[in-house]
CSV table of C-alpha atoms in Angstrom, one decimal:
chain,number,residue,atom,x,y,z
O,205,UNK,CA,0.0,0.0,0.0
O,206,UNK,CA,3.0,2.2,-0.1
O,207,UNK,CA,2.7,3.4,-3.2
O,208,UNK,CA,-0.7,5.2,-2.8
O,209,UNK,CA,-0.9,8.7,-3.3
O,210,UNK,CA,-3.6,10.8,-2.3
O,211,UNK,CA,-5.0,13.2,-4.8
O,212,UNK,CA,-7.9,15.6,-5.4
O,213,UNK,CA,-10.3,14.9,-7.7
O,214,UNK,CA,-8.4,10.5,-24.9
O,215,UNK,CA,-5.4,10.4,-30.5
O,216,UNK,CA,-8.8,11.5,-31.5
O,217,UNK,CA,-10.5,14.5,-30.9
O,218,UNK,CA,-13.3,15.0,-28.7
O,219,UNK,CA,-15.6,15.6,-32.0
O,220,UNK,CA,-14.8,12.2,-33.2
O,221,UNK,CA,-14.6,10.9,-29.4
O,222,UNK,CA,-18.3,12.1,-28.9
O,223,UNK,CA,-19.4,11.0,-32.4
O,224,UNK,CA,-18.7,7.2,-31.1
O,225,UNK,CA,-20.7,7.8,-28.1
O,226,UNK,CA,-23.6,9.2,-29.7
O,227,UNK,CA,-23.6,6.2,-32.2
O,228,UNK,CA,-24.1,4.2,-29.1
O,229,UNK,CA,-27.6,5.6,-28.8
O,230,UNK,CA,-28.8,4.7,-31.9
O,231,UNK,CA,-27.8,1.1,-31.7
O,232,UNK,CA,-31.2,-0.7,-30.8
O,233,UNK,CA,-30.4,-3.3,-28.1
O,234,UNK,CA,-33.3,-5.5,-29.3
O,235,UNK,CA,-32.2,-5.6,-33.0
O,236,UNK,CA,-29.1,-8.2,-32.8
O,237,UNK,CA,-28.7,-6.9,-36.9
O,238,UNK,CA,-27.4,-3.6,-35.7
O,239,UNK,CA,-24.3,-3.2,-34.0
O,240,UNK,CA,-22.2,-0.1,-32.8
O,241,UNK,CA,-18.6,-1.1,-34.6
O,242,UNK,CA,-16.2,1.1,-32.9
O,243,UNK,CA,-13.0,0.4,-35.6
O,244,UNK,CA,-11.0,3.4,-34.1
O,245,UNK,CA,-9.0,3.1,-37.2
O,246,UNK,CA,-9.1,0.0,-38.1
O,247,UNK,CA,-9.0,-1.6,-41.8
O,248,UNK,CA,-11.5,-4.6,-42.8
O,249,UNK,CA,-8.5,-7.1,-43.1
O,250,UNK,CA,-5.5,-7.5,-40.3
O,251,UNK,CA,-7.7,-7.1,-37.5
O,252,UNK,CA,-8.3,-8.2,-34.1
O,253,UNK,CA,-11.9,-8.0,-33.3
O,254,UNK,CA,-13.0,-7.5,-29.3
O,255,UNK,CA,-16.5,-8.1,-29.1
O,256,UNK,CA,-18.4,-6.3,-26.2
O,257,UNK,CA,-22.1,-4.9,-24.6
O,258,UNK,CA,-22.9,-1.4,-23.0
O,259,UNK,CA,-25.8,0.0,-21.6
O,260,UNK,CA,-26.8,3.2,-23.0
O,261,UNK,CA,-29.9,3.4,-20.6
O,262,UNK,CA,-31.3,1.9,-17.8
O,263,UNK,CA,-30.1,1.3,-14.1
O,264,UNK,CA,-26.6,0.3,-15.1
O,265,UNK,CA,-26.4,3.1,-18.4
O,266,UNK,CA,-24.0,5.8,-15.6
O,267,UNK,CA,-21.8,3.2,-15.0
O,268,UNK,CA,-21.5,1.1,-18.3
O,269,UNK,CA,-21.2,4.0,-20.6
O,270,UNK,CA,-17.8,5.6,-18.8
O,271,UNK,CA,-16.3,2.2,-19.0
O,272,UNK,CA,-17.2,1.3,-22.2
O,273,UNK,CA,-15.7,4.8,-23.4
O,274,UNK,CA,-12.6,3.5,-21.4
O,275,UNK,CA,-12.4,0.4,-23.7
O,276,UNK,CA,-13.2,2.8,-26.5
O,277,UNK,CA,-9.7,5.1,-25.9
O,278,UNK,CA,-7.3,1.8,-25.5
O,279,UNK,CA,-8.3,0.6,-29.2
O,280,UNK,CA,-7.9,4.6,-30.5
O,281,UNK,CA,-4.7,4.7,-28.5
O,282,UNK,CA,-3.8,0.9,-29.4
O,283,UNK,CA,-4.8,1.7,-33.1
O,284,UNK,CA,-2.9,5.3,-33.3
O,285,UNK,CA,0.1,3.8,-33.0
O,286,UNK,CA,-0.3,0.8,-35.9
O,287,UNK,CA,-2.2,-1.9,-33.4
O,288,UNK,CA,-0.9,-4.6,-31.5
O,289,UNK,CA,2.1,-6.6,-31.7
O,290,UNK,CA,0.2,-10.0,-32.3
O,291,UNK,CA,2.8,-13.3,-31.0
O,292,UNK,CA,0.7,-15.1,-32.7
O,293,UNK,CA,0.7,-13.5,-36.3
O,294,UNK,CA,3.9,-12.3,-35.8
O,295,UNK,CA,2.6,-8.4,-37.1
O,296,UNK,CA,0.5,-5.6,-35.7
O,297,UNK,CA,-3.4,-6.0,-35.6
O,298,UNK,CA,-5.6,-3.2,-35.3
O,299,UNK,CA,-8.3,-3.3,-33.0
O,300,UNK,CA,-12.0,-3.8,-34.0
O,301,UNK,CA,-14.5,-3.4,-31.2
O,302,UNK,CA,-17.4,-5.0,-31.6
O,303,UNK,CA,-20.4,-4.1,-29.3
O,304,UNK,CA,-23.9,-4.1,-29.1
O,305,UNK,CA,-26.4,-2.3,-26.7
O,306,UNK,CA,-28.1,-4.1,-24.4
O,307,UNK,CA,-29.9,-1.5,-22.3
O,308,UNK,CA,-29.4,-2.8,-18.6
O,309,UNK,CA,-31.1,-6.0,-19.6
O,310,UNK,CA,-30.1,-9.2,-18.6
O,311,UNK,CA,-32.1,-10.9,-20.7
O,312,UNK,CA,-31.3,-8.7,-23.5
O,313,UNK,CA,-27.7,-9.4,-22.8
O,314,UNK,CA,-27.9,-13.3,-23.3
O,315,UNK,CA,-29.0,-12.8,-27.1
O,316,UNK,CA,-26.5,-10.4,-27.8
O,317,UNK,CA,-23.6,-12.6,-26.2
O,318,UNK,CA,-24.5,-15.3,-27.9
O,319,UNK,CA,-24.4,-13.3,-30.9
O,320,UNK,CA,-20.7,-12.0,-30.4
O,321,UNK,CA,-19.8,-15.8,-30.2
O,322,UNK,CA,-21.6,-17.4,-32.8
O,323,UNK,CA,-22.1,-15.2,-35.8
O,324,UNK,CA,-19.6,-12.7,-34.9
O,325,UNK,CA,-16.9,-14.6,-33.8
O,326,UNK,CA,-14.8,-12.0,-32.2
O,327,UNK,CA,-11.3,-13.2,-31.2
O,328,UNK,CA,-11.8,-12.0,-27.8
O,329,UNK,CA,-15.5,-11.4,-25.5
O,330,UNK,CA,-15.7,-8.8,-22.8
O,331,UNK,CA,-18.6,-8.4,-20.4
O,332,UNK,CA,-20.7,-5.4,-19.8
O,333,UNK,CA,-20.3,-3.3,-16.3
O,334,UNK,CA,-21.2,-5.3,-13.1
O,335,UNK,CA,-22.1,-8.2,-12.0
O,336,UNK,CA,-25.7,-8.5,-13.1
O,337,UNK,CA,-25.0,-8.2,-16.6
O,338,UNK,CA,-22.0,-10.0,-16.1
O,339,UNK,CA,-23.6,-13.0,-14.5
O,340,UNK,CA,-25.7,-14.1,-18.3
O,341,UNK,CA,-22.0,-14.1,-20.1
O,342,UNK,CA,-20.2,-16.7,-17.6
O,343,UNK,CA,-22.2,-19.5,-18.5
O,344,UNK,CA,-22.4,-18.4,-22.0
O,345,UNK,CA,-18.7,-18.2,-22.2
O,346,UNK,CA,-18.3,-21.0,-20.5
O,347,UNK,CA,-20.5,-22.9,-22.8
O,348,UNK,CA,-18.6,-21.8,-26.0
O,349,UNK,CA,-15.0,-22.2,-24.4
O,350,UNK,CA,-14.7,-19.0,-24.7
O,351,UNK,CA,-12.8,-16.7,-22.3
O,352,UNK,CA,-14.3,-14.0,-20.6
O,353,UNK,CA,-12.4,-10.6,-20.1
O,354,UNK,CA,-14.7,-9.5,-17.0
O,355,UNK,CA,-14.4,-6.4,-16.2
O,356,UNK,CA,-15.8,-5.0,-12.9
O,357,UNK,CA,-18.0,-8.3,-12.6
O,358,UNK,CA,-17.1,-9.0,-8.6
O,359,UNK,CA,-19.7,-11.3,-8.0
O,360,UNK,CA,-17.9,-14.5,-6.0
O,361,UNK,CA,-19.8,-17.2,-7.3
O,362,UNK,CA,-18.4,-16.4,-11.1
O,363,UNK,CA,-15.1,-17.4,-10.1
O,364,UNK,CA,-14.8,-21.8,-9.5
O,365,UNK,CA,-12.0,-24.3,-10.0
O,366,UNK,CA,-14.4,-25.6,-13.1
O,367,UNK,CA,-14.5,-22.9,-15.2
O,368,UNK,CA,-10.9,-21.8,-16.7
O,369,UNK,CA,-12.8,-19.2,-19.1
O,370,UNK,CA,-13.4,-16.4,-16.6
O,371,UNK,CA,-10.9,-13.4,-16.2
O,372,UNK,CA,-11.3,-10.4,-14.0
O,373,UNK,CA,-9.2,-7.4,-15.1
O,374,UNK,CA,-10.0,-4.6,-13.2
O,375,UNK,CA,-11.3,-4.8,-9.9
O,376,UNK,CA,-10.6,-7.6,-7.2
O,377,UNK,CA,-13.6,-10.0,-6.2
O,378,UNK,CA,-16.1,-8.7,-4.6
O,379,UNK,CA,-15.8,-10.9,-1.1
O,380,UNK,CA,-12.4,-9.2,-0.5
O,381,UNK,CA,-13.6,-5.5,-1.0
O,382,UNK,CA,-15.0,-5.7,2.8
O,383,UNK,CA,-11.5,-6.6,4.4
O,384,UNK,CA,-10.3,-3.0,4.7
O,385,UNK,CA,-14.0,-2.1,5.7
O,386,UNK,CA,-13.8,-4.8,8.5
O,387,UNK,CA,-10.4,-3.6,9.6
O,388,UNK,CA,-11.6,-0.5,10.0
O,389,UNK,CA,-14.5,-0.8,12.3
O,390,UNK,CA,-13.0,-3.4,14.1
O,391,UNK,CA,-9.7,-1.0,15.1
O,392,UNK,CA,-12.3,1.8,15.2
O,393,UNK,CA,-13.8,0.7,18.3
O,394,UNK,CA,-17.2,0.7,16.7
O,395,UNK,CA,-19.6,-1.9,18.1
O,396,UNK,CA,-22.9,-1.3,16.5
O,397,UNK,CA,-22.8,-1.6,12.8
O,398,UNK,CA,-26.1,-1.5,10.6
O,399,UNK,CA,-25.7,-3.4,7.2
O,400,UNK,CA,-28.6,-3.0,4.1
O,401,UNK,CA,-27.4,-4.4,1.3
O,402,UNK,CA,-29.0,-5.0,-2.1
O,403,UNK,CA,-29.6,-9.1,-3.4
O,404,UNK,CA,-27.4,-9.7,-5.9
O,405,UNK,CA,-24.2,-11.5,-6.6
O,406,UNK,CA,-21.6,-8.5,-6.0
O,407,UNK,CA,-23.6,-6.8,-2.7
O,408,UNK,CA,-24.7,-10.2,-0.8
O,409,UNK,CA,-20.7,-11.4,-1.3
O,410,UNK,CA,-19.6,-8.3,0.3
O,411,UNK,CA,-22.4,-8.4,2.9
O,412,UNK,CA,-21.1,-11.9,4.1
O,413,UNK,CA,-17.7,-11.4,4.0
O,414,UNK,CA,-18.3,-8.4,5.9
O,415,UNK,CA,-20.6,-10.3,8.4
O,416,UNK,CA,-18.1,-13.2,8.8
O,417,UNK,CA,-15.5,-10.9,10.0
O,418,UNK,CA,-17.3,-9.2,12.1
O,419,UNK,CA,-18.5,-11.5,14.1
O,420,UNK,CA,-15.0,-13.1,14.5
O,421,UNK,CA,-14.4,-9.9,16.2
O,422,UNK,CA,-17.2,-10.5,18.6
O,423,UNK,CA,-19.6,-7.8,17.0
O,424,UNK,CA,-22.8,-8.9,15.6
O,425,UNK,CA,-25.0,-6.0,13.6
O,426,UNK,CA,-27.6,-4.3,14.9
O,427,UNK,CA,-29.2,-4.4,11.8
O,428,UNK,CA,-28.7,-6.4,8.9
O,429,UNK,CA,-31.7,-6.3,5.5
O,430,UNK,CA,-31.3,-7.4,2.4
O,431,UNK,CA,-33.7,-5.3,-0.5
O,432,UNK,CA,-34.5,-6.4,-4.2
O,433,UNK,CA,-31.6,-4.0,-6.7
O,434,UNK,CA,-34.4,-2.4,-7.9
O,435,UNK,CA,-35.6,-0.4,-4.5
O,436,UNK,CA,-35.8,3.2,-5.2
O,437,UNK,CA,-37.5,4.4,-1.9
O,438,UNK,CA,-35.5,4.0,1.2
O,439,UNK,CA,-37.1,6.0,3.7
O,440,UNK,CA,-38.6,3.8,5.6
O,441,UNK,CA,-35.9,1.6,5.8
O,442,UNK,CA,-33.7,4.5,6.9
O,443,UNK,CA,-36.0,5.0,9.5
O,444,UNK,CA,-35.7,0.9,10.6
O,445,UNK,CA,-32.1,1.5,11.4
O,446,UNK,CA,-31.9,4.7,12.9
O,447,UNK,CA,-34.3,2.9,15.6
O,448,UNK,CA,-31.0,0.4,15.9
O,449,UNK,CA,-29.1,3.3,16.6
O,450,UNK,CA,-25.9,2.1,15.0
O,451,UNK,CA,-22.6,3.9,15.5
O,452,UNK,CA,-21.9,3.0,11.5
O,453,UNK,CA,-23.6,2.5,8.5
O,454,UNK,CA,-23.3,0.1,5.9
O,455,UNK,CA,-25.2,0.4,2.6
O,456,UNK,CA,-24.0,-1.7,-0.2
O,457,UNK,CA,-26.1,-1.4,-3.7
O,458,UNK,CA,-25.5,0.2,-7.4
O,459,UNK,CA,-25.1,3.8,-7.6
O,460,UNK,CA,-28.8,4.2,-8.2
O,461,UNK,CA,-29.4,2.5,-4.6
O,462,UNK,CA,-26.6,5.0,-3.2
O,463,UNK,CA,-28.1,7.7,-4.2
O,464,UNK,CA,-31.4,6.6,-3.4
O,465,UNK,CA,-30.4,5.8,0.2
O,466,UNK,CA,-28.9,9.1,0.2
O,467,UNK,CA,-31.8,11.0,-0.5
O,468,UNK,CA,-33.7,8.9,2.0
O,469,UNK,CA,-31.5,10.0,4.7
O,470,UNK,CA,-31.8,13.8,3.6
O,471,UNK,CA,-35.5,13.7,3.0
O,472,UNK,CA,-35.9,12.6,6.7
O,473,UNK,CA,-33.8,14.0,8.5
O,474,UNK,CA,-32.3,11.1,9.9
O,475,UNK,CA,-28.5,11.5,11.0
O,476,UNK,CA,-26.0,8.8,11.2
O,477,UNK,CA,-22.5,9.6,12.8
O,478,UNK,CA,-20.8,7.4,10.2
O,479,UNK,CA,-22.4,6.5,6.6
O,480,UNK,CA,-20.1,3.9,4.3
O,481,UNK,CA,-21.1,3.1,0.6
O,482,UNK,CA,-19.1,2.0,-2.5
O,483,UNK,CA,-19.6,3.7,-5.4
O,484,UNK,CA,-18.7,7.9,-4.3
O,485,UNK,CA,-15.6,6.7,-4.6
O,486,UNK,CA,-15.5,5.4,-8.2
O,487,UNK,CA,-18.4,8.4,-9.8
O,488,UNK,CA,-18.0,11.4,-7.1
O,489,UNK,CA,-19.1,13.5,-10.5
O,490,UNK,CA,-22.4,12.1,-10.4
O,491,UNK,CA,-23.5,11.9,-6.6
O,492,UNK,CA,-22.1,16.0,-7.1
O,493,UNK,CA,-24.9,16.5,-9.3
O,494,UNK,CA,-27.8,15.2,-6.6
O,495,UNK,CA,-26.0,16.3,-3.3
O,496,UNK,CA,-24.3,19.4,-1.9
O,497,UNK,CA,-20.0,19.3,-1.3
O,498,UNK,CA,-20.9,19.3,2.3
O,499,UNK,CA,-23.5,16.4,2.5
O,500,UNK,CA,-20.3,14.8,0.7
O,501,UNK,CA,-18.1,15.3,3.2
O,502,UNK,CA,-17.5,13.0,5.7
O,503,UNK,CA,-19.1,10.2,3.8
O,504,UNK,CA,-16.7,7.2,3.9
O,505,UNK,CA,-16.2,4.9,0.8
O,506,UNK,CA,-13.7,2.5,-1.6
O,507,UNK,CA,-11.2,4.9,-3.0
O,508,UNK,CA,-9.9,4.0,-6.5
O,509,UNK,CA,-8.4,6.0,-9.3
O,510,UNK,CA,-7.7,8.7,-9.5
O,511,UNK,CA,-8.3,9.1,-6.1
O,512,UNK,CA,-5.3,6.5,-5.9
O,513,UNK,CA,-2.3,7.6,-7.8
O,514,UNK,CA,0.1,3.8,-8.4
O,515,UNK,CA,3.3,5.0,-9.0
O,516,UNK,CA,5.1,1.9,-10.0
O,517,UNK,CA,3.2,1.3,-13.5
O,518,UNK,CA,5.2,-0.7,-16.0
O,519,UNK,CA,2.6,-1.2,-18.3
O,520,UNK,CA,0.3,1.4,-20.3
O,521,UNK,CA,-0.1,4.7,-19.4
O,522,UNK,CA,0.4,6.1,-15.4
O,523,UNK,CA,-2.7,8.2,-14.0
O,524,UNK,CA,-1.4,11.6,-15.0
O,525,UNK,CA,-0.4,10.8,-18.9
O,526,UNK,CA,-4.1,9.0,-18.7
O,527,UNK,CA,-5.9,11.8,-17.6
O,528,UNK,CA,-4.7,14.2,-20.1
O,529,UNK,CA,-5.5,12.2,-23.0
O,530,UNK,CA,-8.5,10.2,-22.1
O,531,UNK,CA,-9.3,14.3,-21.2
O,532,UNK,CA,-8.8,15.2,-24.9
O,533,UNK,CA,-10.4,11.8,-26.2
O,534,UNK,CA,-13.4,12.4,-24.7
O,535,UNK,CA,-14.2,16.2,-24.1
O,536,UNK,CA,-14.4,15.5,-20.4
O,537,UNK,CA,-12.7,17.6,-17.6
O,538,UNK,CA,-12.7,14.5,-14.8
O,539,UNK,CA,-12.5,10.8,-15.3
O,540,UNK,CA,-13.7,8.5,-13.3
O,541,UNK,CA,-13.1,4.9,-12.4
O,542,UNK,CA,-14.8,3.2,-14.7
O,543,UNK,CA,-12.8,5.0,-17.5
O,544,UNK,CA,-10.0,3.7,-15.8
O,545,UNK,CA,-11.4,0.5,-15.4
O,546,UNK,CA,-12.5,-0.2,-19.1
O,547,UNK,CA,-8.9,1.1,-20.0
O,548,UNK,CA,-7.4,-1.8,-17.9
O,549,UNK,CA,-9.2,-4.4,-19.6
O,550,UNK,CA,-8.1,-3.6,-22.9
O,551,UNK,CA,-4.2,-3.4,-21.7
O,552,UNK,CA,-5.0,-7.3,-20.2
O,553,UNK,CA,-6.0,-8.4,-23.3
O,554,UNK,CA,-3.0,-6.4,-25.2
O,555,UNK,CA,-0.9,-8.3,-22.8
O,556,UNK,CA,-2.2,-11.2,-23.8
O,557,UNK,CA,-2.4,-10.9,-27.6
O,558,UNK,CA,1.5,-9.7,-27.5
O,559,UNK,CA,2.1,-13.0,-25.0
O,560,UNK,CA,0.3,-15.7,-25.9
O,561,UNK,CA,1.7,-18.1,-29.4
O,562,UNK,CA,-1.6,-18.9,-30.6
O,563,UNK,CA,-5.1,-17.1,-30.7
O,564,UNK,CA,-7.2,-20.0,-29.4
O,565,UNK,CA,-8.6,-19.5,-26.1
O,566,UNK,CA,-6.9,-21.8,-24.5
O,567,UNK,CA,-3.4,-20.0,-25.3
O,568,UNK,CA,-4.7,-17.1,-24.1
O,569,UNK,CA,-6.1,-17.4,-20.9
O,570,UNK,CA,-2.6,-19.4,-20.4
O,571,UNK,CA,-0.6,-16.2,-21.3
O,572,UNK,CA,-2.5,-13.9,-18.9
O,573,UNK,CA,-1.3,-16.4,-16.3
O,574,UNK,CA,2.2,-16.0,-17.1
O,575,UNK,CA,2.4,-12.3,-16.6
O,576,UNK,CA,0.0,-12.4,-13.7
O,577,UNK,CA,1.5,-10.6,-10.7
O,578,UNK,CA,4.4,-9.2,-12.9
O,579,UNK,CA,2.0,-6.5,-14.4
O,580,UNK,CA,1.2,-3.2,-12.7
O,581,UNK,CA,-1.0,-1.0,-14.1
O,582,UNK,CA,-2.7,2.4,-13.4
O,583,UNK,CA,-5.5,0.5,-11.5
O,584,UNK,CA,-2.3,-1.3,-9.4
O,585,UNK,CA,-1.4,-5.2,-9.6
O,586,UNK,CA,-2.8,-7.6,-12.2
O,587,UNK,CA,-2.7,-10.7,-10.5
O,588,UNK,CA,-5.4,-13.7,-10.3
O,589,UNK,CA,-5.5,-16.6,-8.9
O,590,UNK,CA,-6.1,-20.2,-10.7
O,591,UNK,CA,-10.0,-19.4,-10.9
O,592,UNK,CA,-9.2,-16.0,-12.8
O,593,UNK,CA,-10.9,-13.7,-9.4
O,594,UNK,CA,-8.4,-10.8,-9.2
O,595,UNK,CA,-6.4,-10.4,-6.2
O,596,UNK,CA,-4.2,-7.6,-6.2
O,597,UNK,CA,-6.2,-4.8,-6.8
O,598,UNK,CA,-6.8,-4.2,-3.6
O,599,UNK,CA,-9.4,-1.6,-2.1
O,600,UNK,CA,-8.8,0.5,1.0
O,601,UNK,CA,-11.5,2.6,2.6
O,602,UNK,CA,-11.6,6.5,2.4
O,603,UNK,CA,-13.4,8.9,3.8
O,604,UNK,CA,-14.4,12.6,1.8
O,605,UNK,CA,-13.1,15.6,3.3
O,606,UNK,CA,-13.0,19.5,1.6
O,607,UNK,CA,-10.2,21.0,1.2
O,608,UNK,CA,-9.2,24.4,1.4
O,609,UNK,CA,-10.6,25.6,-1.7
O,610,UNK,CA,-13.8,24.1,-0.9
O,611,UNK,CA,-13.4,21.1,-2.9
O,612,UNK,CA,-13.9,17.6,-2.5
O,613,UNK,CA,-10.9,15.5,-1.2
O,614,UNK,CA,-10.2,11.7,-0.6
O,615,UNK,CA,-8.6,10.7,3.3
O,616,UNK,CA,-7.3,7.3,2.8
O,617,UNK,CA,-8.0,6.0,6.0
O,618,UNK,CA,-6.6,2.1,5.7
């Protein structure tokens, strides 16, 4: 953890940059014909395609579209420079993205899986953000043989000594992110601890990891509820654990049930002395838009980057360089996260492609075991273990603070 450093918080231009995004609109997510071909410069021949899903509405739409757009800049950046050094064609390849919209639907994202696999057959699959819309492709992939670049899909149960066509790039598994929270609350003295946590794969592993190890500290919550994804209305939930009086909060959902909760808690005046949730850290942009800098401030939460500056990167770009071009790429003044995130998975799979002798899936899940460990990145270690859950990108907790200007700042607490 040494090499944290705290900060405050793409070559196209940012005509051509929003041009691709706004292509993603028109791309109907029920019509498997149409797809949004991102070929960033690439020709129809000498090509490696990477065949992916976004969500350009819906729940998941504010969280799939930045990292999408973070794939989108490592092919422009790839491609700008004559593609990828292919080991197994012995010559550069371009990069040909592939993707189709699947509107935050699950069951929309099985069809258009399937359809990357079987009448596109791209050379490489990626999964859309999260775990719910990553949960449909395992199976899939799985199925076909295929390997699965997963890219913030945390969920525990993806990851089994079975499946050898799973790999997650840019985030570690989800059942680990609550180590640093435990730690935390444990050294913190805090005894009364209220959990509500949404029922899905990536919250309910955090909730039980989180669970386990308190209880092996002799504390037991106060208050522990789990709610369907889709709640929207937490007030009277808020209210259910105030009544618990807990010393610390702990709400794990989406960013949609973060900022739901959030409101909950203005709307009724509820005050909690200590309020945890994951995703301020990743899009503080977009819970800026619905709260206030000071109802910010003192929130505690997962820092990542660029909240996290890694200073020991030996592949692809370091967090400064990054900013400034994904900044000129994509007409934005902040990145998030997710941009970073999306730009991690496609240097795992150029790692690969310039590692692995053959392009069969096989090969290449094989290659991304041989630099595992030895890569470090702008989102820190790559390195997974024999299931393909990521391990190294490790998440300590953080806490908002404003600095002198007024501004939002991260504390990185543990």
């Amino acid at each position: 953890m040494s090499n944290w450093k705290r900060i405050l918080v793409t070559a196209a231009s940012a005509t051509t940059a929003l041009a691709v995004l706004a292509g993603c609109g028109t791309n109907s997510a029920t019509s498997t014909s149409q797809s949004t071909t991102s070929t960033t410069g690439a020709s129809s021949g000498n090509v490696i395609t990477v065949g992916t899903l976004y969500a350009s509405t819906g729940a998941f739409a504010t969280s799939s579209m930045p990292e999408y757009q973070g794939l989108q800049f490592w092919a422009h950046e790839v491609n700008a420079k004559g593609g990828v050094l292919v080991k197994a064609t012995g010559k550069k390849e371009k990069i040909q993205l592939v993707s189709y919209n699947d509107q935050s639907s699950a069951s929309t994202a099985i069809n258009l899986y399937n359809q990357l696999i079987t009448q596109n057959h791209v050379n490489v699959l990626v999964s859309d953000f999260g775990s719910v819309l990553t949960s449909v492709a395992v199976p899939i992939a799985q199925e076909n043989k295929m390997v699965l670049f997963d890219q913030t899909g945390t969920g525990a149960s993806f990851f089994t000594p079975n499946n050898p066509y799973i790999v997650l790039t840019s985030l570690p598994t989800s059942q680990i992110w609550p180590n640093s929270l435990a730690n935390y609350i444990i050294q913190s003295g805090i005894k009364k601890v209220g959990i509500l946590y949404c029922e899905n794969d990536f919250d309910q592993s955090q909730e039980a990891t989180l669970v386990q190890k308190l209880q092996a500290a002799g504390i037991t919550p106060v208050y522990n509820t789990g709610v369907p994804t889709s709640t929207s209305n937490y007030s009277v939930l808020v209210h259910n654990l105030a009544a618990t009086n807990p010393q610390m909060v702990v709400e794990l959902g989406y960013p949609n049930n973060d900022i739901a909760f959030l409101q909950a808690v203005q709307s009724t005046g509820v005050k909690f002395n200590k309020t945890f949730m994951i995703f301020p850290g990743q899009l503080p942009t977009m819970f800026e838009k619905d709260f206030s800098k000071q109802q910010l401030s003192g929130l505690y939460t997962y820092p990542t980057p660029p909240y996290i500056n890694y200073t020991n990167v030996n592949y692809g770009l370091p967090l400064p360089q990054f900013e400034q071009k994904f900044e000129q790429f994509s007409g934005k003044n902040h990145i998030n996260f997710l941009n970073v995130a999306g730009y991690t998975t496609g240097l795992v799979i150029q790692k690969a492609l310039e590692t692995s002798p053959s392009l069969s899936q096989s090969a290449l899940r094989q290659a991304v075991s041989s630099f595992s460990g030895q890569m470090n990145t702008l989102d820190g270690t790559f390195q997974i273990n024999s299931e393909g859950a990521q391990t190294g990108e490790t998440l300590p907790v953080g806490q908002f603070t404003l600095n002198s200007s007024g501004n939002l700042a991260m504390n990185i607490l543990k």
